[in-house]
C-alpha cells in the first residue's frame, strides 16, 4: 500500500496516479525537494533495495506477467476439455480473479479500465459458469446482458469460435478452414508457415490437427453457453470481415475458404495422415521441455489438445511434459490465481541489471553481475531456429525471452542483454569476460536485419501483409514485421559497442529506418510497449547513442511531443486505446510509473535533463513511490498484440523508475555529460 503522507511529509492520496487533479502547492514542495541530493539519494536507495529484494537465489529476476481474463478462462476450460478432475480450491481462486477484473460495463476488457471486449467476456463468462457460478448471480446477469446487448457471442473472434467449436457450442462451420495439408505446401506458395510469425506458427500447427480431427471436449459437467447467443448457436456461420481487413483481399480469401469447405472432406486420407505426422513432428521438435511449445500459453494448450485428439495417453512423455508446462504459468496469491501467458526472466534480468548498474554501489554492481552470470549460459549458440528460414547463413547467438525457447530467440532481448554485458565489462576493475557472448549477439542481431533497415522481433522480412486478410487472421497479428522499438534497441546496441554509421552499413540503414518512421507529431509507434511514449523513448535512446545531434529536427520534434503530452500532475500516461486503427493523436491518460520513466529517459537521452518537464516528472516519481521503495501500477503497459491482447509487466514499476531516478541523479551531478549508453 502507498504511504498516504508521501515521501516528504506531503499528503498525496493513495492512487494519485489515477487522478488528474492534485494539490499544486504540495506538488511544488515535492518538486523542490528533489534538489536535496540526500533526499533523492534516499529515494534511489529505497528503490534499489526493493529491486534487490526480488532477486532470486541463482541471480535472476522474474516478475509476474499478467494479461487479461482470456488466459485464466482458457486454463479453466482446458481442464474441463480434457476431463481432468479439477482442483476446486484453484478454481475458486481463479473465479475470484475473474470477478475482480470484470468491468463496470458488465463484460471484461482487454486492459485495465478498457472498453468491453466480446471474446474476453464470452470466455470469462463460460469459465465462471464452468466453475459453478450461478447464471442468475448479479455479476453473471450483468455479463450476459452486456454480451447480448452488443450482438451476442456470434460476434466473438476466431479463436473464441474455435474454443466454442471444441465444446460443441457452435459447429466447425463457424470457424475458417485451415486444412492440415498446409504442412505440405512449398515455400514459394502464397501461404507457408515460414511466412507467418513465430507465435502464429506455434499456435496454428497444433490447431491444424484439431481442425482435421474436430474433437469434442469431454466436459464432464456438461456446461454450455447457448444463452449468450441471440439464435441457435448451431446455425452460426463464418465470421464477417474484421475491422482493418481489406475488403478486396478478404473477399478473395473468403472465396478460397468457401472452396476449401467443399474440398476438405474429399482430400486423400494418406495425404492427411502424412500432414498430421508433419504437424506432430513440428510440435515435438519445438516442445521445449517443461517450458512448453513456443513458451506461450496458447501454443502450449493447443499442443496438449492435439495429443488428446490423437489419442496419445496422458502417460506419454511428450504429452505429460506439455501438460506440466502449463501448470508452471499459474501465479497464485492468497485469494486469487491467474494464468500467465508466458514468463519473462531474461527480459526482467537484463533490464534490472541495467537499472542497477545505472544506480551504482557495490551491492548493486554485485547483484547485476550475478544476474548477468545467470544470463550468459542461456545464449542460444547451437540451435538454428525458425529464423534461419530467412537467414540460413547467420550463426545463432541470441537470447529468448523465457527460461528456454531455443527455436525462438528474439533480437530485442538479445540487444538488451548484450548492452548489459558490455556495460558490466566496462565497469572499473571489471573481471567480466563477456567478449565472445557480445560478439555472437552482435553478429546474430546484425544478420537478422530486414531489407528495409529495420528489425522484427523474431524473424527477418516477415512482411507478407496480405496474410492479415485471411479469415483466420481477424486479430490482425499474424506477422512480425520490423518495428521502431525493436530496431532502436538494435541500433543502440551497435552504437554502444562502438559502431559508427559512417563505417557500419547495418547501423546506417537502421538509423535511416528509424528516422523514416517518425510520426508527423514527432513521436514513434511502440509495438511492444504502450505505446508512442515507449516508441519515442526507444528511438531517442538509439539516436543519441548513434551521435545524432540533440538539436536535429527529429530530436526536437520528439522532445516537443513528449513535453506537450505531460500530465498536469507531472507524469506521463498512455493506455491501450492508443492502438486503435483510427488513431488521430495522443489522448490524455492517467500517469503511470513505467510511462513516466520512459518519457524521462527519452528526454534525458535527448539532452533535456534541465528541462522543467524532467524535474516535474522526477517529482512525480518521488511523490508516488511507496514505503517499500516501489511503485503501484495496475494499468497494462504493453501489448501482446495491439487491439487484441495486452500485458502488465509487473517488473516495469520496479526497475524503470529506479533507472530514471538514478540517471537524473547521475546527469545532474558533476559535469553534465550526455547519456553515454545505448539505453
XYZ file of C-alpha atoms in Angstrom:
679
model
C 0.000 0.000 0.000
C 1.152 3.515 -0.729
C 2.086 5.730 2.208
C -0.741 8.263 2.473
C 1.646 11.019 3.501
C 4.058 10.666 0.578
C 7.825 10.740 0.861
C 8.440 14.180 2.306
C 5.541 14.681 4.694
C 3.321 15.503 1.708
C -0.308 14.447 1.617
C -0.503 12.523 -1.663
C -3.542 10.242 -1.596
C -3.258 6.590 -2.498
C -3.973 6.037 -6.162
C -2.994 9.578 -7.141
C -1.556 8.100 -10.332
C -5.169 7.556 -11.436
C -6.155 11.216 -10.997
C -5.519 14.353 -12.932
C -6.472 16.707 -10.091
C -3.915 17.360 -7.392
C -2.780 19.958 -4.904
C -0.423 22.335 -6.738
C 1.231 23.609 -3.558
C 2.049 20.138 -2.332
C 3.319 19.129 -5.758
C 5.576 22.178 -5.904
C 7.001 21.305 -2.492
C 7.839 17.797 -3.664
C 9.259 19.272 -6.851
C 11.520 21.496 -4.791
C 12.618 18.605 -2.596
C 14.351 16.762 -5.429
C 17.039 19.441 -5.367
C 18.014 17.978 -1.985
C 20.651 15.438 -3.023
C 20.379 13.472 0.217
C 16.619 13.160 -0.200
C 16.924 11.990 -3.815
C 19.639 9.510 -2.803
C 17.346 8.156 -0.096
C 14.590 7.514 -2.664
C 17.039 5.835 -5.045
C 18.362 3.637 -2.245
C 14.836 2.606 -1.293
C 14.017 1.657 -4.882
C 17.321 -0.174 -5.267
C 16.823 -2.130 -2.042
C 13.372 -3.136 -3.215
C 14.683 -4.375 -6.554
C 17.491 -6.285 -4.856
C 14.939 -7.993 -2.614
C 13.240 -9.502 -5.675
C 16.442 -11.131 -6.961
C 16.271 -14.906 -6.846
C 18.864 -17.090 -5.228
C 20.555 -18.000 -8.518
C 20.847 -14.341 -9.539
C 17.905 -13.768 -11.880
C 14.675 -11.789 -11.677
C 11.288 -12.922 -12.929
C 8.280 -10.767 -12.132
C 4.653 -11.736 -12.559
C 3.372 -11.272 -16.075
C -0.342 -10.579 -16.302
C -2.652 -10.394 -19.308
C -6.461 -10.253 -19.132
C -9.386 -12.597 -18.473
C -8.780 -14.764 -21.528
C -5.773 -16.823 -20.364
C -7.111 -17.853 -16.922
C -10.510 -18.544 -18.515
C -8.890 -20.742 -21.154
C -6.930 -22.562 -18.449
C -10.176 -23.442 -16.636
C -11.812 -24.604 -19.858
C -8.752 -26.671 -20.833
C -9.040 -28.678 -17.609
C -12.662 -29.495 -18.411
C -11.961 -30.091 -22.100
C -9.507 -32.800 -21.051
C -11.940 -34.186 -18.487
C -9.442 -33.822 -15.666
C -10.510 -33.763 -12.041
C -10.442 -30.018 -11.305
C -8.716 -28.560 -8.277
C -11.702 -26.877 -6.607
C -9.629 -24.548 -4.452
C -7.698 -23.426 -7.515
C -10.897 -22.868 -9.495
C -12.348 -20.796 -6.665
C -9.284 -18.556 -6.681
C -9.423 -18.152 -10.463
C -13.092 -17.228 -10.116
C -12.132 -14.562 -7.551
C -9.689 -13.111 -10.054
C -12.176 -13.120 -12.933
C -14.896 -11.489 -10.839
C -12.500 -8.795 -9.609
C -11.422 -7.704 -13.079
C -14.950 -7.599 -14.510
C -15.544 -4.147 -15.982
C -18.141 -1.591 -14.976
C -19.774 -2.224 -18.359
C -20.576 -5.769 -17.247
C -18.114 -7.531 -19.520
C -14.366 -7.957 -19.466
C -11.873 -5.532 -21.049
C -8.539 -6.245 -22.702
C -6.727 -3.788 -20.455
C -7.299 -2.048 -17.122
C -10.464 0.075 -17.277
C -10.699 -0.582 -21.003
C -13.778 -0.964 -23.174
C -15.926 -4.093 -23.322
C -14.398 -6.914 -25.351
C -16.699 -9.608 -26.712
C -14.264 -12.501 -26.843
C -12.758 -11.898 -23.400
C -16.282 -11.588 -21.984
C -17.561 -14.800 -23.568
C -14.558 -16.767 -22.309
C -14.730 -15.303 -18.795
C -18.488 -15.977 -18.543
C -18.001 -19.541 -19.841
C -15.212 -20.188 -17.329
C -17.196 -18.816 -14.379
C -20.209 -20.904 -15.368
C -17.935 -23.936 -15.699
C -16.524 -23.269 -12.231
C -20.069 -23.201 -10.847
C -21.193 -19.578 -10.674
C -24.980 -19.306 -10.815
C -26.010 -17.719 -14.130
C -28.604 -15.721 -12.180
C -25.996 -14.220 -9.883
C -25.818 -10.435 -10.377
C -22.339 -10.454 -11.960
C -23.355 -13.181 -14.411
C -26.585 -11.390 -15.341
C -24.620 -8.194 -15.951
C -22.114 -10.067 -18.114
C -24.796 -11.839 -20.125
C -26.731 -8.625 -20.712
C -23.547 -6.856 -21.793
C -22.751 -9.636 -24.268
C -26.265 -9.848 -25.719
C -26.654 -6.082 -25.997
C -23.550 -5.966 -28.208
C -24.625 -8.602 -30.676
C -24.142 -11.774 -28.669
C -21.419 -14.400 -28.794
C -21.970 -14.536 -32.562
C -19.625 -11.535 -32.635
C -16.714 -13.348 -30.949
C -13.397 -13.648 -32.746
C -11.975 -16.690 -34.495
C -10.010 -18.055 -31.532
C -13.125 -17.893 -29.331
C -15.157 -19.604 -32.049
C -12.587 -22.416 -32.173
C -12.929 -22.878 -28.410
C -16.727 -22.907 -28.716
C -16.499 -25.441 -31.554
C -14.292 -27.686 -29.427
C -17.020 -27.641 -26.760
C -19.737 -28.289 -29.331
C -21.453 -24.950 -28.733
C -21.068 -23.924 -32.371
C -20.254 -26.132 -35.350
C -16.980 -26.035 -37.247
C -18.853 -24.095 -39.938
C -18.307 -21.044 -37.713
C -14.524 -21.490 -37.967
C -12.322 -20.750 -41.003
C -10.997 -23.822 -42.772
C -7.281 -24.301 -42.169
C -6.570 -27.785 -43.545
C -3.664 -29.635 -42.003
C -2.432 -30.236 -45.554
C -0.955 -26.739 -45.291
C 2.012 -28.597 -43.818
C 2.724 -29.943 -47.344
C 2.763 -26.553 -49.082
C 6.074 -25.482 -50.676
C 7.857 -22.356 -49.507
C 7.044 -20.483 -52.720
C 3.295 -20.870 -52.106
C 1.482 -17.644 -51.031
C 0.731 -19.239 -47.640
C 3.522 -21.089 -45.906
C 4.351 -21.435 -42.225
C 7.633 -19.573 -42.722
C 5.610 -16.557 -43.868
C 3.847 -16.020 -40.525
C 5.214 -15.030 -37.130
C 6.661 -17.432 -34.594
C 3.655 -17.098 -32.304
C 1.234 -17.766 -35.177
C 3.304 -20.772 -36.267
C 3.328 -22.461 -32.866
C -0.361 -21.744 -32.243
C -1.579 -22.779 -35.700
C 0.232 -26.056 -36.292
C -1.499 -27.991 -33.470
C -4.744 -26.200 -34.424
C -4.469 -27.706 -37.910
C -4.630 -31.143 -36.310
C -7.610 -30.146 -34.169
C -9.363 -28.819 -37.277
C -8.763 -32.128 -39.057
C -9.913 -34.290 -36.145
C -12.702 -31.983 -34.912
C -12.719 -33.409 -31.388
C -15.360 -32.592 -28.790
C -14.486 -31.642 -25.234
C -15.087 -34.267 -22.549
C -16.744 -31.523 -20.466
C -17.904 -33.785 -17.571
C -20.134 -31.058 -16.128
C -21.930 -30.666 -19.461
C -21.702 -26.874 -19.432
C -22.662 -24.828 -22.488
C -23.293 -21.129 -23.093
C -26.165 -21.148 -25.588
C -27.760 -18.302 -23.630
C -25.067 -15.918 -24.912
C -26.402 -16.206 -28.484
C -29.426 -14.464 -29.975
C -30.296 -17.538 -32.054
C -29.373 -21.209 -32.187
C -25.546 -21.248 -31.971
C -25.503 -24.314 -34.241
C -26.566 -22.004 -37.075
C -23.668 -19.570 -36.653
C -21.750 -19.234 -39.906
C -18.388 -17.695 -40.822
C -17.364 -14.507 -39.082
C -17.682 -11.327 -41.169
C -14.699 -9.254 -42.247
C -12.847 -7.805 -39.272
C -12.015 -4.150 -38.781
C -8.812 -3.334 -40.619
C -9.054 -6.155 -43.139
C -9.058 -5.158 -46.807
C -12.459 -5.682 -48.432
C -10.998 -6.946 -51.699
C -8.422 -9.250 -50.113
C -10.971 -10.568 -47.623
C -13.479 -11.274 -50.385
C -10.823 -13.250 -52.238
C -9.789 -15.259 -49.188
C -13.425 -15.823 -48.158
C -13.988 -17.373 -51.591
C -10.949 -19.599 -51.050
C -12.372 -20.565 -47.648
C -15.699 -21.495 -49.255
C -13.913 -23.705 -51.781
C -11.885 -25.375 -49.050
C -15.094 -26.252 -47.174
C -16.177 -28.238 -50.225
C -12.794 -29.791 -50.936
C -11.657 -30.545 -47.373
C -13.745 -33.730 -46.821
C -12.510 -35.128 -50.140
C -8.791 -34.733 -49.537
C -6.928 -38.073 -49.656
C -6.624 -39.853 -46.314
C -2.985 -40.732 -46.953
C -2.093 -37.091 -47.573
C -3.972 -36.059 -44.455
C -2.183 -38.609 -42.308
C 1.241 -37.555 -43.553
C 0.318 -33.889 -42.961
C -0.726 -34.713 -39.389
C 2.556 -36.557 -38.939
C 4.417 -33.451 -40.126
C 2.470 -31.288 -37.697
C 3.224 -33.609 -34.795
C 6.911 -33.687 -35.764
C 6.951 -29.869 -35.864
C 5.500 -29.728 -32.356
C 7.793 -32.442 -30.989
C 10.936 -30.722 -32.273
C 9.883 -27.478 -30.564
C 8.191 -28.936 -27.489
C 10.811 -27.218 -25.345
C 10.595 -29.435 -22.282
C 8.794 -28.045 -19.269
C 8.839 -24.572 -20.830
C 6.367 -25.682 -23.491
C 5.765 -25.205 -27.206
C 6.851 -21.686 -28.102
C 6.892 -20.997 -24.330
C 3.499 -19.250 -24.740
C 0.210 -20.453 -23.270
C -1.972 -20.667 -26.409
C 0.543 -22.853 -28.242
C 1.139 -24.966 -25.126
C -2.598 -25.543 -24.588
C -3.114 -26.396 -28.264
C -0.291 -28.941 -28.148
C -1.949 -30.756 -25.244
C -5.330 -30.772 -27.008
C -3.619 -32.042 -30.162
C -2.172 -35.008 -28.283
C -5.575 -35.671 -26.724
C -7.278 -35.581 -30.146
C -4.734 -38.064 -31.500
C -5.384 -40.481 -28.654
C -1.949 -40.070 -27.097
C -2.222 -41.314 -23.480
C -1.634 -38.968 -20.550
C 1.389 -41.045 -19.557
C 3.189 -40.354 -22.840
C 6.300 -38.272 -22.036
C 5.607 -35.633 -24.705
C 2.000 -35.135 -23.673
C 2.864 -35.235 -19.964
C 5.547 -32.570 -20.175
C 3.384 -30.432 -22.456
C 0.633 -30.542 -19.828
C 3.052 -29.836 -16.974
C 4.451 -26.790 -18.758
C 1.058 -25.083 -18.436
C 0.928 -25.548 -14.664
C 4.164 -23.600 -14.349
C 2.399 -20.492 -15.673
C -0.034 -20.219 -12.757
C 0.527 -17.259 -10.452
C -1.044 -17.511 -7.024
C -1.710 -15.015 -4.257
C -3.587 -15.540 -1.002
C -7.028 -15.178 -2.581
C -6.526 -15.326 -6.350
C -4.884 -17.296 -9.131
C -4.389 -16.326 -12.731
C -2.530 -17.981 -15.570
C 0.316 -16.021 -17.134
C 0.627 -16.011 -20.937
C 4.337 -16.781 -20.531
C 7.188 -15.755 -18.245
C 9.801 -13.020 -18.681
C 13.027 -13.911 -16.812
C 15.562 -12.917 -19.475
C 13.884 -9.581 -20.165
C 13.446 -8.816 -16.458
C 17.003 -9.803 -15.580
C 18.547 -7.810 -18.417
C 16.605 -4.645 -17.627
C 17.028 -4.963 -13.853
C 20.781 -5.296 -14.379
C 20.837 -2.105 -16.450
C 18.929 -0.230 -13.740
C 21.275 -1.426 -11.008
C 24.400 -0.538 -12.979
C 22.920 2.929 -13.524
C 22.369 3.151 -9.760
C 25.926 2.226 -8.848
C 27.089 0.974 -5.466
C 28.799 -2.255 -4.558
C 25.633 -4.190 -3.723
C 24.009 -3.088 -6.959
C 27.040 -3.961 -9.044
C 27.375 -7.371 -7.423
C 23.679 -8.111 -7.988
C 23.848 -7.034 -11.626
C 26.895 -9.217 -12.229
C 25.113 -12.195 -10.642
C 22.169 -11.561 -12.934
C 24.384 -11.391 -15.989
C 26.235 -14.538 -14.931
C 22.853 -16.274 -14.876
C 22.026 -14.921 -18.337
C 25.233 -15.828 -20.159
C 24.664 -19.613 -20.395
C 21.168 -19.029 -21.791
C 22.540 -17.603 -25.032
C 21.422 -19.875 -27.882
C 24.604 -20.827 -29.746
C 23.833 -24.263 -31.139
C 20.256 -24.175 -32.487
C 19.316 -22.663 -35.813
C 15.717 -21.802 -35.094
C 12.891 -20.871 -37.425
C 14.569 -17.515 -38.075
C 17.081 -19.425 -40.243
C 14.374 -19.963 -42.890
C 15.059 -16.383 -43.967
C 18.665 -16.116 -42.813
C 20.251 -19.565 -43.255
C 23.835 -18.283 -43.330
C 23.663 -16.438 -39.998
C 25.163 -18.109 -36.932
C 22.965 -18.410 -33.809
C 23.726 -16.030 -30.963
C 20.519 -14.708 -29.424
C 18.639 -14.902 -26.158
C 14.991 -15.879 -25.794
C 12.501 -14.025 -23.628
C 11.725 -17.039 -21.428
C 13.792 -19.555 -19.471
C 14.096 -21.705 -22.587
C 12.850 -21.248 -26.142
C 15.836 -22.102 -28.370
C 13.955 -22.109 -31.660
C 12.707 -18.585 -30.984
C 15.294 -16.166 -29.566
C 14.452 -12.513 -30.150
C 16.592 -9.584 -31.132
C 15.094 -7.235 -28.513
C 16.185 -9.391 -25.572
C 19.480 -10.082 -27.280
C 20.298 -6.406 -27.742
C 19.344 -5.582 -24.136
C 21.454 -8.410 -22.702
C 24.419 -7.623 -24.963
C 24.372 -3.976 -23.852
C 24.212 -5.035 -20.200
C 27.145 -7.430 -20.662
C 29.129 -4.695 -22.372
C 28.323 -2.220 -19.648
C 29.407 -4.684 -16.949
C 32.648 -5.431 -18.802
C 33.471 -1.730 -18.798
C 32.909 -1.128 -15.102
C 36.043 -0.113 -13.162
C 38.165 -3.114 -12.204
C 35.841 -5.428 -14.095
C 36.947 -9.025 -14.497
C 33.992 -9.959 -16.698
C 34.987 -11.796 -19.845
C 31.925 -11.139 -21.963
C 33.639 -10.558 -25.288
C 32.630 -13.772 -27.054
C 28.999 -13.570 -25.896
C 28.734 -9.970 -27.048
C 30.369 -10.703 -30.399
C 27.989 -13.578 -31.160
C 24.995 -11.448 -30.154
C 26.140 -8.590 -32.372
C 26.692 -10.961 -35.292
C 23.245 -12.541 -34.913
C 21.366 -9.273 -34.479
C 23.150 -7.698 -37.449
C 22.353 -10.750 -39.537
C 18.621 -10.526 -38.818
C 18.184 -7.023 -40.212
C 15.302 -6.792 -42.681
C 15.610 -5.348 -46.163
C 14.011 -2.028 -45.148
C 16.696 -1.450 -42.493
C 14.539 -2.349 -39.513
C 14.237 -5.418 -37.325
C 11.301 -7.608 -36.405
C 11.304 -9.313 -33.034
C 11.928 -12.916 -34.123
C 12.274 -13.069 -37.919
C 13.643 -11.018 -40.779
C 11.379 -9.701 -43.553
C 8.191 -11.172 -42.098
C 6.145 -8.707 -44.123
C 3.542 -10.732 -46.054
C 0.832 -8.237 -45.159
C -1.818 -9.782 -47.405
C -1.986 -12.712 -44.988
C -3.563 -10.475 -42.333
C -6.680 -10.583 -44.533
C -7.317 -14.327 -44.370
C -10.463 -15.193 -42.351
C -8.337 -16.832 -39.650
C -6.444 -13.565 -39.064
C -9.268 -11.402 -37.729
C -6.853 -10.417 -34.940
C -4.529 -8.772 -37.490
C -1.430 -10.105 -35.719
C -0.255 -12.904 -37.972
C 3.066 -11.249 -38.828
C 6.274 -10.000 -37.200
C 7.316 -7.031 -39.353
C 10.092 -4.585 -38.444
C 9.163 -2.073 -35.753
C 10.862 1.060 -34.460
C 11.182 -0.014 -30.828
C 12.971 -3.269 -31.659
C 15.047 -1.584 -34.362
C 16.046 1.171 -31.959
C 17.329 -1.377 -29.465
C 19.470 -2.964 -32.184
C 20.890 0.391 -33.248
C 21.521 1.265 -29.593
C 23.446 -1.961 -29.160
C 25.605 -1.347 -32.220
C 26.318 2.209 -31.086
C 27.221 1.169 -27.547
C 29.578 -1.440 -28.968
C 31.460 1.291 -30.805
C 29.989 1.044 -34.313
C 29.529 4.191 -36.397
C 27.002 4.784 -39.171
C 29.817 6.051 -41.393
C 31.544 2.654 -41.312
C 28.767 0.195 -40.456
C 26.091 -0.075 -43.173
C 23.806 -2.153 -40.938
C 23.733 0.636 -38.382
C 23.276 3.307 -41.057
C 20.264 1.512 -42.535
C 18.829 1.092 -39.036
C 19.093 4.811 -38.285
C 17.545 5.692 -41.639
C 14.667 3.306 -40.930
C 14.010 4.882 -37.513
C 14.039 8.406 -38.918
C 11.724 7.417 -41.763
C 9.148 6.056 -39.312
C 8.786 9.183 -37.169
C 5.162 10.341 -36.973
C 4.105 13.822 -38.045
C 3.640 14.863 -34.414
C 7.241 13.862 -33.587
C 6.532 10.552 -31.851
C 7.308 6.964 -32.809
C 4.932 3.989 -32.612
C 5.727 1.396 -29.931
C 4.877 -2.172 -30.904
C 5.991 -3.970 -27.746
C 5.334 -1.312 -25.090
C 2.498 1.174 -24.658
C 2.815 2.970 -26.992
C 4.095 6.156 -28.597
C 5.824 7.050 -25.314
C 7.613 3.693 -25.419
C 8.492 4.003 -29.100
C 9.726 7.577 -28.669
C 11.898 6.682 -25.682
C 13.401 3.795 -27.663
C 14.102 5.932 -30.725
C 15.627 8.811 -28.755
C 17.998 6.426 -26.968
C 19.152 4.986 -30.296
C 19.593 8.363 -31.984
C 21.525 9.765 -29.028
C 23.780 6.719 -28.830
C 24.395 6.952 -32.578
C 25.606 10.527 -32.327
C 22.582 12.248 -33.868
C 22.739 15.871 -32.722
C 20.357 16.847 -29.960
C 19.346 19.912 -31.968
C 18.398 17.847 -35.025
C 14.874 18.245 -36.333
C 13.918 14.684 -35.407
C 15.124 15.066 -31.827
C 13.480 18.480 -31.391
C 10.126 17.265 -32.673
C 10.225 14.237 -30.376
C 11.138 16.351 -27.340
C 8.359 18.812 -28.127
C 5.847 15.967 -28.373
C 6.871 14.402 -25.051
C 6.723 17.758 -23.262
C 3.334 18.540 -24.825
C 1.672 15.358 -23.523
C 2.949 15.580 -19.944
C 0.068 15.398 -17.496
C -0.651 18.256 -15.131
C 0.490 16.094 -12.218
C 3.965 15.823 -13.784
C 3.748 12.240 -15.004
C 3.029 10.618 -18.342
C 0.437 8.025 -19.309
C -0.989 6.259 -22.356
C -3.385 3.314 -22.496
C -4.290 0.525 -24.898
C -6.793 2.637 -26.806
C -3.854 4.368 -28.494
C -3.559 1.278 -30.721
C -6.942 1.850 -32.359
C -6.945 1.839 -36.136
C -8.347 5.370 -36.364
C -5.734 6.883 -34.025
C -5.652 10.634 -34.591
C -3.164 11.672 -31.948
C -2.411 11.379 -28.265
C -5.360 11.166 -25.880
C -4.891 12.020 -22.220
C -4.453 9.082 -19.861
C -3.515 8.787 -16.150
C 0.154 8.878 -15.282
C 1.938 5.573 -14.680
C 5.397 4.807 -13.288
C 6.523 2.964 -16.432
C 5.488 5.583 -18.938
C 6.734 8.435 -16.785
C 10.106 6.694 -16.587
C 10.252 6.092 -20.358
C 9.435 9.726 -21.068
C 12.105 10.877 -18.626
C 14.744 8.520 -20.004
C 13.874 9.656 -23.528
C 14.102 13.341 -22.655
C 17.392 12.858 -20.846
C 18.793 10.949 -23.827
C 17.879 13.977 -25.929
C 19.927 16.252 -23.644
C 16.939 17.666 -21.733
C 17.994 16.958 -18.158
C 17.461 20.627 -17.234
C 14.063 20.839 -18.897
C 11.373 21.742 -16.328
C 9.334 18.811 -17.642
C 12.063 16.451 -16.448
C 12.120 17.945 -12.977
C 8.328 17.666 -12.754
C 8.479 14.053 -13.912
C 11.114 13.173 -11.332
C 8.945 14.834 -8.696
C 6.002 12.692 -9.793
C 8.044 9.521 -9.373
C 9.222 10.591 -5.932
C 5.715 11.541 -4.814
C 4.234 8.221 -5.940
C 6.887 5.906 -4.511
C 5.608 3.726 -1.669
C 7.287 2.883 1.610
C 8.607 -0.367 0.150
C 10.531 1.662 -2.424
C 8.388 0.580 -5.382
C 5.505 1.987 -7.400
C 1.942 0.772 -7.826
C 0.985 0.027 -11.427
C -2.369 -1.574 -12.230
C -2.580 -0.406 -15.811
C -1.459 -2.584 -18.704
C 1.832 -1.247 -20.036
C 2.401 -3.298 -23.200
C 0.525 -5.015 -25.993
C 0.924 -8.662 -26.762
C -0.964 -7.923 -29.959
C -2.351 -4.405 -30.490
C -6.156 -4.252 -30.187
C -6.302 -7.951 -29.255
C -4.149 -8.767 -26.235
C -2.454 -6.597 -23.606
C 0.012 -7.212 -20.787
C 1.166 -5.898 -17.442
C 4.888 -6.327 -16.927
C 4.869 -6.073 -13.148
C 8.636 -5.664 -13.153
C 8.432 -2.391 -15.075
C 7.371 -0.460 -11.984
C 10.301 -1.954 -10.074
C 13.244 -1.160 -12.360
C 12.314 1.612 -14.810
C 11.583 4.292 -12.144
C 14.820 3.401 -10.367
C 16.650 3.711 -13.678
C 15.136 7.144 -14.343
C 15.861 8.481 -10.848
C 19.444 7.198 -10.883
C 20.097 8.624 -14.333
C 18.716 12.002 -13.273
C 20.984 11.989 -10.220
C 23.976 10.993 -12.342
C 23.370 13.622 -15.007
C 22.790 16.426 -12.516
C 25.974 15.588 -10.648
C 29.396 16.526 -11.941
C 29.939 17.942 -15.409
C 26.565 17.141 -17.060
C 27.953 14.631 -19.560
C 25.394 13.302 -22.054
C 23.901 9.820 -21.721
C 26.758 7.502 -22.675
C 24.892 4.209 -23.011
C 22.603 2.708 -25.613
C 19.697 2.727 -23.179
